[in-house]
PDB file of C-alpha atoms and ligand atoms in Angstrom:
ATOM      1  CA  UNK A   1      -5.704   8.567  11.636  1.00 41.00           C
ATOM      2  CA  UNK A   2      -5.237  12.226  11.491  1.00 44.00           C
ATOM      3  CA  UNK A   3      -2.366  13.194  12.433  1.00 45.00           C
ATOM      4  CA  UNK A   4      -2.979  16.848  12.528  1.00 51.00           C
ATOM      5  CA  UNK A   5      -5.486  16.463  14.936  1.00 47.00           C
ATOM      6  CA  UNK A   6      -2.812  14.774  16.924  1.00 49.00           C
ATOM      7  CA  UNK A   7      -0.422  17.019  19.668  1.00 51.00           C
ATOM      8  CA  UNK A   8       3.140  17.090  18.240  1.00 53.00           C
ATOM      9  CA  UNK A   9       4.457  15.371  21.658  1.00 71.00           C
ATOM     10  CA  UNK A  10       2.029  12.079  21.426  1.00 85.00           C
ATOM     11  CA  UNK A  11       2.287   9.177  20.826  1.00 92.00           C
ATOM     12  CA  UNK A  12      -0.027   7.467  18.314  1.00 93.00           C
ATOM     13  CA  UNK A  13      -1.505   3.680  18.574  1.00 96.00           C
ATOM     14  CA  UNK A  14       0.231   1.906  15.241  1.00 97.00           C
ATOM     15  CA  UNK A  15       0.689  -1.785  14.426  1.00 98.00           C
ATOM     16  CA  UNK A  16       4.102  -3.289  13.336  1.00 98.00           C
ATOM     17  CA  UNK A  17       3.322  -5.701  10.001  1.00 98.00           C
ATOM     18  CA  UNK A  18       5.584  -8.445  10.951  1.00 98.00           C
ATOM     19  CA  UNK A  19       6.177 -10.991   7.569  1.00 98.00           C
ATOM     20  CA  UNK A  20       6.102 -14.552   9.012  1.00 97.00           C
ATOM     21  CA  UNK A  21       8.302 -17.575   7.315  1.00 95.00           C
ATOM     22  CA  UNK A  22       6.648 -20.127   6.664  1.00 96.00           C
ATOM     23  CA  UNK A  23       4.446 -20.005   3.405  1.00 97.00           C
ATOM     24  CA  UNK A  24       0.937 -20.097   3.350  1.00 97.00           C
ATOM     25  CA  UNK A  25      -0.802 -23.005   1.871  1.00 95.00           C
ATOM     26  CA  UNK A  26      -3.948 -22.008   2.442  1.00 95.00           C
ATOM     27  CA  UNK A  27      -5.912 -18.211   1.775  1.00 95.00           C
ATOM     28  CA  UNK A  28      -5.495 -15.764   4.675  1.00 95.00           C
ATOM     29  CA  UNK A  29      -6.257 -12.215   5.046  1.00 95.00           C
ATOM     30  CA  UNK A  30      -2.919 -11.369   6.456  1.00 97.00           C
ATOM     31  CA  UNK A  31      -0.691 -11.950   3.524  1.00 98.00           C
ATOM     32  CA  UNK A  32       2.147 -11.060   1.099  1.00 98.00           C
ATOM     33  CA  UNK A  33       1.404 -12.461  -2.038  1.00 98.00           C
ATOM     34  CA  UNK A  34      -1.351 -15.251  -1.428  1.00 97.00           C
ATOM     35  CA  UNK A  35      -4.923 -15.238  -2.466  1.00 96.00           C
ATOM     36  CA  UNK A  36      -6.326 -12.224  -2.622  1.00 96.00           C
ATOM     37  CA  UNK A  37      -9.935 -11.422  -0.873  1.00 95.00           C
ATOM     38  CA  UNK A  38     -11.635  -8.900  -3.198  1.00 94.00           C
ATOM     39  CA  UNK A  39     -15.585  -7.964  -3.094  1.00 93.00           C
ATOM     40  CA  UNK A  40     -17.536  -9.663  -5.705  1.00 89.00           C
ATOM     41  CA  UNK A  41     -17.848  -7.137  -8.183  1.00 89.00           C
ATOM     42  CA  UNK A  42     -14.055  -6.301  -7.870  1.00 93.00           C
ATOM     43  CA  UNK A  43     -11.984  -7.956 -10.543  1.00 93.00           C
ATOM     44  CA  UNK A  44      -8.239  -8.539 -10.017  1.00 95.00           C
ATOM     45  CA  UNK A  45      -6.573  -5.641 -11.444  1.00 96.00           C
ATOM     46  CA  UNK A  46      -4.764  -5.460 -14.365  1.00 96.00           C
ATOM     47  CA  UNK A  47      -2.105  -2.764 -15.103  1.00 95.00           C
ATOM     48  CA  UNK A  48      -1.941  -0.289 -18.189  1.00 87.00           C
ATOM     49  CA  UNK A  49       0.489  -2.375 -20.324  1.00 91.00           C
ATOM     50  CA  UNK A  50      -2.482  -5.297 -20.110  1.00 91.00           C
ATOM     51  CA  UNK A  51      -0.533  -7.720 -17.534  1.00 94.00           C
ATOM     52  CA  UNK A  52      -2.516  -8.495 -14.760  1.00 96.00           C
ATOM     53  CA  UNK A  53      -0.815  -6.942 -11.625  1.00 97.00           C
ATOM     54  CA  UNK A  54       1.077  -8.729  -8.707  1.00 98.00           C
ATOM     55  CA  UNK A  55      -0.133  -8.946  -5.215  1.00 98.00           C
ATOM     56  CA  UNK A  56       2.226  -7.566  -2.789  1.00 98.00           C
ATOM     57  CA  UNK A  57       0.244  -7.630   0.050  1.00 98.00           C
ATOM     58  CA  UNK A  58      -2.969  -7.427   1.930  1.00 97.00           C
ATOM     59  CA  UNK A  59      -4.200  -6.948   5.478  1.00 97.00           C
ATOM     60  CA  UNK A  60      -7.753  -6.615   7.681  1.00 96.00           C
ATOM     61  CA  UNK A  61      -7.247  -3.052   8.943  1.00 97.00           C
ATOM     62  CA  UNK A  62      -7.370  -2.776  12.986  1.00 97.00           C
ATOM     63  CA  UNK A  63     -10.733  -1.352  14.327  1.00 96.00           C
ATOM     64  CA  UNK A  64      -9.381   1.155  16.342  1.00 95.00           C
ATOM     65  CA  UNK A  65      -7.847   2.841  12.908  1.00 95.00           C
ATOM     66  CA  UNK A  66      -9.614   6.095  12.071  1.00 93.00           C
ATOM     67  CA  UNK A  67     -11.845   5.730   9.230  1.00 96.00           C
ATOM     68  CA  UNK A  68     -10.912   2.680   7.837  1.00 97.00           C
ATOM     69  CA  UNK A  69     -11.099  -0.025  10.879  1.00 96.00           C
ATOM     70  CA  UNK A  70     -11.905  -3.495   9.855  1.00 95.00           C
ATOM     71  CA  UNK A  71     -11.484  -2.637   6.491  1.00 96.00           C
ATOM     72  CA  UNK A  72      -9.427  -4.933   3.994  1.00 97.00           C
ATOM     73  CA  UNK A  73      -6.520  -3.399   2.561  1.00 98.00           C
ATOM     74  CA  UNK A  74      -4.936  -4.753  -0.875  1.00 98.00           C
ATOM     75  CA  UNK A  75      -1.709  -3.550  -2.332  1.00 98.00           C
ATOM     76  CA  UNK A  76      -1.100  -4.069  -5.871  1.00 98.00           C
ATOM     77  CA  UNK A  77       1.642  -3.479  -8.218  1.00 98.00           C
ATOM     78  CA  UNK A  78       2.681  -4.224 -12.183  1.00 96.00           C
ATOM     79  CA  UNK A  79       5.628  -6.864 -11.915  1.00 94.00           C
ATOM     80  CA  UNK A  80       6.654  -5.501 -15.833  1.00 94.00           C
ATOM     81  CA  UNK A  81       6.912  -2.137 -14.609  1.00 92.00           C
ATOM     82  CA  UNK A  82       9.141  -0.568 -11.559  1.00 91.00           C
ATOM     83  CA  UNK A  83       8.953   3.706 -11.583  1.00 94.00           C
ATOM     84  CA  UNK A  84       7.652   5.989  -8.720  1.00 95.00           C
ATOM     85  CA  UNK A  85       4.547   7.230  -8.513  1.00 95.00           C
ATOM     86  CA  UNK A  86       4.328  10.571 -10.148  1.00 93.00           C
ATOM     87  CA  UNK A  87       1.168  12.385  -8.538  1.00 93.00           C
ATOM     88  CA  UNK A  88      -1.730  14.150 -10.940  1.00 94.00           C
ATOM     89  CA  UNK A  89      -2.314  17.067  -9.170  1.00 92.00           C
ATOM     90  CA  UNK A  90      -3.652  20.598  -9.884  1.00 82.00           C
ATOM     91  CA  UNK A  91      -2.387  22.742  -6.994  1.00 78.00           C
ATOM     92  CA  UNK A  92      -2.505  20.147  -4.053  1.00 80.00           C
ATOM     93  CA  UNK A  93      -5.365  18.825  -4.968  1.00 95.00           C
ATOM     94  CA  UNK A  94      -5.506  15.208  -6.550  1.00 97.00           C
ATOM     95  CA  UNK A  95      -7.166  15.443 -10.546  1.00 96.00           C
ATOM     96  CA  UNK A  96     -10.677  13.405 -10.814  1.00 95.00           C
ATOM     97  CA  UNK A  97     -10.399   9.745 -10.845  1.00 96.00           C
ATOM     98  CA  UNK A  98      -6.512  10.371  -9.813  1.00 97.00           C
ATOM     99  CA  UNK A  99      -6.173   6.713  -8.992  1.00 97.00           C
ATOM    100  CA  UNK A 100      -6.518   5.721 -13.253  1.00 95.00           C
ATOM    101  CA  UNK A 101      -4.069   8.316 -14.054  1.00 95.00           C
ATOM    102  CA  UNK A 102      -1.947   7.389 -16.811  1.00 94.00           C
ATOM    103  CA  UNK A 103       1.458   6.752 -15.532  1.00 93.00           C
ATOM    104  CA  UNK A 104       4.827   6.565 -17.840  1.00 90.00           C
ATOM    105  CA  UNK A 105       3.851   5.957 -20.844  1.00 90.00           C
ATOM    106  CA  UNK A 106       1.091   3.892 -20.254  1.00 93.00           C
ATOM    107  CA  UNK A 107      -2.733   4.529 -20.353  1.00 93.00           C
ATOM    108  CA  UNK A 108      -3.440   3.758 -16.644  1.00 94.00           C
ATOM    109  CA  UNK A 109      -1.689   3.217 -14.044  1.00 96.00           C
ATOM    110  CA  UNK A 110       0.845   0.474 -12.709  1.00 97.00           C
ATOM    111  CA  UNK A 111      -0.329  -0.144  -9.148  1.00 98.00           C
ATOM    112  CA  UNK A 112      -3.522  -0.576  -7.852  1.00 98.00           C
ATOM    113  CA  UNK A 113      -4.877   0.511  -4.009  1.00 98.00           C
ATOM    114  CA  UNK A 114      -7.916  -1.459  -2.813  1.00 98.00           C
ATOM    115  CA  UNK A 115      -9.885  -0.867   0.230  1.00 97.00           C
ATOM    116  CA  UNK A 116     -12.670  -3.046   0.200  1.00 95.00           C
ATOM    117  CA  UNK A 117     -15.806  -4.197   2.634  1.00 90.00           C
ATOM    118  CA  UNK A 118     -16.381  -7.590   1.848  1.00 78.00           C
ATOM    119  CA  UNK A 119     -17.902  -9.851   1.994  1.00 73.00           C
ATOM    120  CA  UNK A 120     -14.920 -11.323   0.027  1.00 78.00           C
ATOM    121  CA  UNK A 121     -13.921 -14.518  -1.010  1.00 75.00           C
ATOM    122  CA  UNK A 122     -10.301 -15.812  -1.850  1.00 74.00           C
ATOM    123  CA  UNK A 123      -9.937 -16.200  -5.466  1.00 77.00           C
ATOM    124  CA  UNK A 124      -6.772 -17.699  -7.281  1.00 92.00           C
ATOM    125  CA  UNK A 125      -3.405 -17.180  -5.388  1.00 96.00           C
ATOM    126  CA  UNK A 126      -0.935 -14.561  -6.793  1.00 97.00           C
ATOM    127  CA  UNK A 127       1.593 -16.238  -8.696  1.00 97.00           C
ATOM    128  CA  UNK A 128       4.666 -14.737  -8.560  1.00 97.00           C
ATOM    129  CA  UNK A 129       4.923 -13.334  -4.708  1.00 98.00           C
ATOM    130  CA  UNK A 130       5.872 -15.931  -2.440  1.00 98.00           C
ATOM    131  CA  UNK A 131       2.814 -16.056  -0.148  1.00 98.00           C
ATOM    132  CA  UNK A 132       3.970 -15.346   3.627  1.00 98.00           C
ATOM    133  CA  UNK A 133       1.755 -14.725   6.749  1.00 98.00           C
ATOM    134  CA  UNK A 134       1.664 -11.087   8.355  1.00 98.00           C
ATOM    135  CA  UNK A 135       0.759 -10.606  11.835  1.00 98.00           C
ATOM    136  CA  UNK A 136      -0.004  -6.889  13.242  1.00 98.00           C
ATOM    137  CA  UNK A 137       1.875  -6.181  16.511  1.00 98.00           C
ATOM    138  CA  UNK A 138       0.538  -3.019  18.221  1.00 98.00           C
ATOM    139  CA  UNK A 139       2.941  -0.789  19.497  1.00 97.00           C
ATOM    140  CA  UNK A 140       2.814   3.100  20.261  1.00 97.00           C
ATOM    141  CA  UNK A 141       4.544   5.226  17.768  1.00 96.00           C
ATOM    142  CA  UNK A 142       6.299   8.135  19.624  1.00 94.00           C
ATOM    143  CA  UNK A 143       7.374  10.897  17.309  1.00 93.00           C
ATOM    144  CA  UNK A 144      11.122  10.359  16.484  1.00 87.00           C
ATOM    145  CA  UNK A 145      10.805  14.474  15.873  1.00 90.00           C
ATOM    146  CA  UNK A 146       7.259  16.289  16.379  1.00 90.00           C
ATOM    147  CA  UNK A 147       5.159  14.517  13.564  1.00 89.00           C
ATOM    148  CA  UNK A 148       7.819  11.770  12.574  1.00 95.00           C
ATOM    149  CA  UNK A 149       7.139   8.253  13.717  1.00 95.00           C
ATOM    150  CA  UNK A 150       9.296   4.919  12.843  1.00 95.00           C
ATOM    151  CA  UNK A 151      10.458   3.932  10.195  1.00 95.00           C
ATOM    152  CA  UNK A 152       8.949   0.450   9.900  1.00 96.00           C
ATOM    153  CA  UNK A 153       6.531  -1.741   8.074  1.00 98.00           C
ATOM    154  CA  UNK A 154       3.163  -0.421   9.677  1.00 98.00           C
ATOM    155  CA  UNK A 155      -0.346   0.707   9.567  1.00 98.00           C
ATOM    156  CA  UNK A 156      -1.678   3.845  11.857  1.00 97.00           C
ATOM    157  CA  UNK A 157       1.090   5.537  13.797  1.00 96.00           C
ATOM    158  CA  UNK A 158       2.764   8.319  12.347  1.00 95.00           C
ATOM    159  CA  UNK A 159       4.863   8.420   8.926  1.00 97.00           C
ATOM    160  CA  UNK A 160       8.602   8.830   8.854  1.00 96.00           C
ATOM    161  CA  UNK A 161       8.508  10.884   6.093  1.00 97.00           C
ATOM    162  CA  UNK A 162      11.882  10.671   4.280  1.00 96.00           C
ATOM    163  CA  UNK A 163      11.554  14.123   2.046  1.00 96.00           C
ATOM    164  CA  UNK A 164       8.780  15.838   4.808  1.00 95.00           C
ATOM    165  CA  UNK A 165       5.232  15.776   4.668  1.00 95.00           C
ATOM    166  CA  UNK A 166       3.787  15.251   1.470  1.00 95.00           C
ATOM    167  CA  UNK A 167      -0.220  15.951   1.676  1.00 94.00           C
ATOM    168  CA  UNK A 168      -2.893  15.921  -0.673  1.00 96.00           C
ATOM    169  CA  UNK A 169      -6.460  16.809  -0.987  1.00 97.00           C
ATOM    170  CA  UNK A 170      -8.725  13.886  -2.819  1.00 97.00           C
ATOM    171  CA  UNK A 171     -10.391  14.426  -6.013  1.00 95.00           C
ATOM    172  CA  UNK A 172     -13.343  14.514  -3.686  1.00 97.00           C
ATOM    173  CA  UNK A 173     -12.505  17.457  -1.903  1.00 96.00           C
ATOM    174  CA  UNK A 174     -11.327  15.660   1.520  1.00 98.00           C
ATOM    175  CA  UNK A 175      -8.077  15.430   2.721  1.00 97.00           C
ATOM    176  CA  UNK A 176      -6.369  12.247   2.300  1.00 97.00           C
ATOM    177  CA  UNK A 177      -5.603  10.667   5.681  1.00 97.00           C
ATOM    178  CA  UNK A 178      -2.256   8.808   5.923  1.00 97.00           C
ATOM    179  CA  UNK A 179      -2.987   5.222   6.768  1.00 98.00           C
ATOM    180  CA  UNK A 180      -0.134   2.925   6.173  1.00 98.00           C
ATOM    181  CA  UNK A 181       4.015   2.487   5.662  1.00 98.00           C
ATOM    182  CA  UNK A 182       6.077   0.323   3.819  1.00 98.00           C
ATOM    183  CA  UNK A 183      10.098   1.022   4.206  1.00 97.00           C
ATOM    184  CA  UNK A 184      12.361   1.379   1.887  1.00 96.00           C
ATOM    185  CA  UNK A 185      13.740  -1.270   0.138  1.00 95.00           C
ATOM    186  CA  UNK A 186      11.507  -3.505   0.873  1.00 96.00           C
ATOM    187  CA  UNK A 187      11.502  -6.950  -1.092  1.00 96.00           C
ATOM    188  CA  UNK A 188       8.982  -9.375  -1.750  1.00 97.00           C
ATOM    189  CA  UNK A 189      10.418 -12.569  -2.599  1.00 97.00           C
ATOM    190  CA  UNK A 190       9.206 -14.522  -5.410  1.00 97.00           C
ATOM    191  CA  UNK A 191       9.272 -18.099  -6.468  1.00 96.00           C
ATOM    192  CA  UNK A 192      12.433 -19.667  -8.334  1.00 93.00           C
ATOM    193  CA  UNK A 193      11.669 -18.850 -11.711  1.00 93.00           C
ATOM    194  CA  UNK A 194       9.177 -15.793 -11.259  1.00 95.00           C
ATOM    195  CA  UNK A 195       9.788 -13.252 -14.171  1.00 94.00           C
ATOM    196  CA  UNK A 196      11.938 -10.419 -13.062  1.00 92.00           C
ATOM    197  CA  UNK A 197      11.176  -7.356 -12.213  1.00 93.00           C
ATOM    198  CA  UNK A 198      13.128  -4.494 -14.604  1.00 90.00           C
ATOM    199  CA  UNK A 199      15.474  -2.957 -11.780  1.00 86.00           C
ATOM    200  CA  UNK A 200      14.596  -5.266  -9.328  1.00 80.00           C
ATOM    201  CA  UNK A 201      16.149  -7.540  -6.713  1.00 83.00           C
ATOM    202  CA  UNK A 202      17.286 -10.923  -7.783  1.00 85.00           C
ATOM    203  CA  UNK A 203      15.324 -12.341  -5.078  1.00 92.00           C
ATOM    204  CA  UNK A 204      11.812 -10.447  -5.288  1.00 95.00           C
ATOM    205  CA  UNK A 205       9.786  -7.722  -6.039  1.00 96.00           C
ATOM    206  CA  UNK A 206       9.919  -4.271  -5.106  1.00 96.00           C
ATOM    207  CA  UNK A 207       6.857  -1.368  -5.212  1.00 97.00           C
ATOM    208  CA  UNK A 208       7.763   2.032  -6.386  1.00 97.00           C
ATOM    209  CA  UNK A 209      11.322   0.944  -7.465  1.00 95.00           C
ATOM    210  CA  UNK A 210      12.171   0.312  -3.326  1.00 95.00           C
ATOM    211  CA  UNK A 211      10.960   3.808  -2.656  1.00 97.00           C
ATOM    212  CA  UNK A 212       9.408   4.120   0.856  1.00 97.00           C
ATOM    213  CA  UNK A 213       5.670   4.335   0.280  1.00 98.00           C
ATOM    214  CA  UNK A 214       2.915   6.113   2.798  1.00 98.00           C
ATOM    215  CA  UNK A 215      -0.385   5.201   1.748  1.00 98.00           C
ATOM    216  CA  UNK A 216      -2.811   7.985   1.829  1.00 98.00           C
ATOM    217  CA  UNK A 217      -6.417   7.289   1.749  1.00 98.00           C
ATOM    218  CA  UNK A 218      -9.745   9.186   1.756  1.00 98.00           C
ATOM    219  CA  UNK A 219     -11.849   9.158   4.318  1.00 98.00           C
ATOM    220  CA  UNK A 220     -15.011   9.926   2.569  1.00 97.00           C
ATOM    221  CA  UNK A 221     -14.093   6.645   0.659  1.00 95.00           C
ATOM    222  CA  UNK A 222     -15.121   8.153  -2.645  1.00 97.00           C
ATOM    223  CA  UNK A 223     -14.082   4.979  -4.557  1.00 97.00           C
ATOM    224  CA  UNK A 224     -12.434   1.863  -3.103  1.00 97.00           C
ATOM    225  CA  UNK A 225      -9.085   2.839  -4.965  1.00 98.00           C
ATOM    226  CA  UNK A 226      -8.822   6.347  -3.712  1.00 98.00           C
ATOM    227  CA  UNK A 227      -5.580   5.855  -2.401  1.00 98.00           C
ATOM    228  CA  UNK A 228      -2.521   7.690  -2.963  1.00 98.00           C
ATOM    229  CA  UNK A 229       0.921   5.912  -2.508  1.00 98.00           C
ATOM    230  CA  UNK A 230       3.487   9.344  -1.541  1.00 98.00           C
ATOM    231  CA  UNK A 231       7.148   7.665  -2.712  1.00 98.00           C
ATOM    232  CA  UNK A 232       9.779   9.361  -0.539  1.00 98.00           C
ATOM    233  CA  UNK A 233      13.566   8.473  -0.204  1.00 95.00           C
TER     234      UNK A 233
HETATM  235 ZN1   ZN B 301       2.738  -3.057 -16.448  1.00 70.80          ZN
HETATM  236 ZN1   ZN B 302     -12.271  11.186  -2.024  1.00 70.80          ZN
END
């Protein structure tokens, strides 16, 4: 939702991503780790040093969000690799294809953003990430300060913005719309005996070395992965 559209004073409809636990043992949409539910022609991504990325998480977008209601979200991110996001920009505006950027020193990129329409199908679970159920609890996100909202694992509602706001135009020439929050510090936890992650938690994996991440989208939905993931501590 666009929060410049909204008064300073409101409060914005959000939902709280609450991470259930007891494992999955079967595919659901709501997920971290799990199986992931990608269109057909949508392969499971693989990140610029060749290994095939983790799934952190994924979740069927609320209809009531702006733009991308009943949309499925996916949230991907190299398990071999563990940097911020460093943004490919010329003035504000996000470079063409900015979402296959080369990153580090790689050729691509080391996370992958996925909103997709489905109809999807479950393919192999993620191996790694521990697969635990999500459940979306809607709350109202009153501005902590104008334009601030919680800081919480959420989609909608306003971000907390660690550093300020961070805002970029797409490729595409639209403004990206914020659409989702995951805290700092955040750890996914992985099965005994999951590689590690370099500078990572002993017990899981973390995106954007634990960096608190707002998802910005675009609402033209110019490509399914035109998504950009602002790191902010
Ligand atoms: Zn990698
Ligand atoms: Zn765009």
């Amino acid at each position: 939702m666009n929060t410049r559209s909204m008064g300073p004073e409101a409060g914005v409809p959000a939902w709280e991503i609450e991470v259930g636990e007891q494992p999955l043992d079967r595919p659901a949409a709501n997920s971290i780790g799990g199986w992931p539910f990608l269109d057909a022609d949508q392969e499971w991504p693989s990140c610029g040093c060749g290994e095939r990325m983790a799934l952190f998480f994924q979740l069927d977008l609320p209809p009531e969000i702006a733009h991308f209601g009943g949309d499925h979200l996916l949230v991907f991110h190299c398990r071999a690799h563990n940097d911020a996001s460093n943004p490919p920009v010329d003035a504000d505006r996000l470079a063409s294809r900015f979402w296959d950027a080369p990153q580090l020193s790689l050729p691509g990129p080391f996370w992958r953003t996925l909103l997709q329409r489905g109809p999807a199908s479950a393919t192999k679970p993620e191996p790694h990430v521990r697969a635990l159920p999500l459940t979306l609890r809607p709350f109202i996100d009153e501005p902590v300060r104008p334009g601030y909202g919680a800081m919480l694992f959420k989609v909608g509602g306003l971000p907390s913005w660690a550093q300020g706001p961070e805002l970029y135009e797409c490729a595409c020439g639209a403004e990206l719309v914020y659409l989702c929050q995951v805290p700092e510090n955040l750890t996914f936890l992985t099965h005994p005996g999951a590689p590690a992650q370099p500078y990572g938690d002993r017990d899981g994996y973390q995106l954007f070395l634990g960096n608190e991440v707002y998802f910005l989208a675009c609402p033209q939905r110019c490509d399914p992965a035109a998504i950009w993931p602002v790191n902010q501590n």
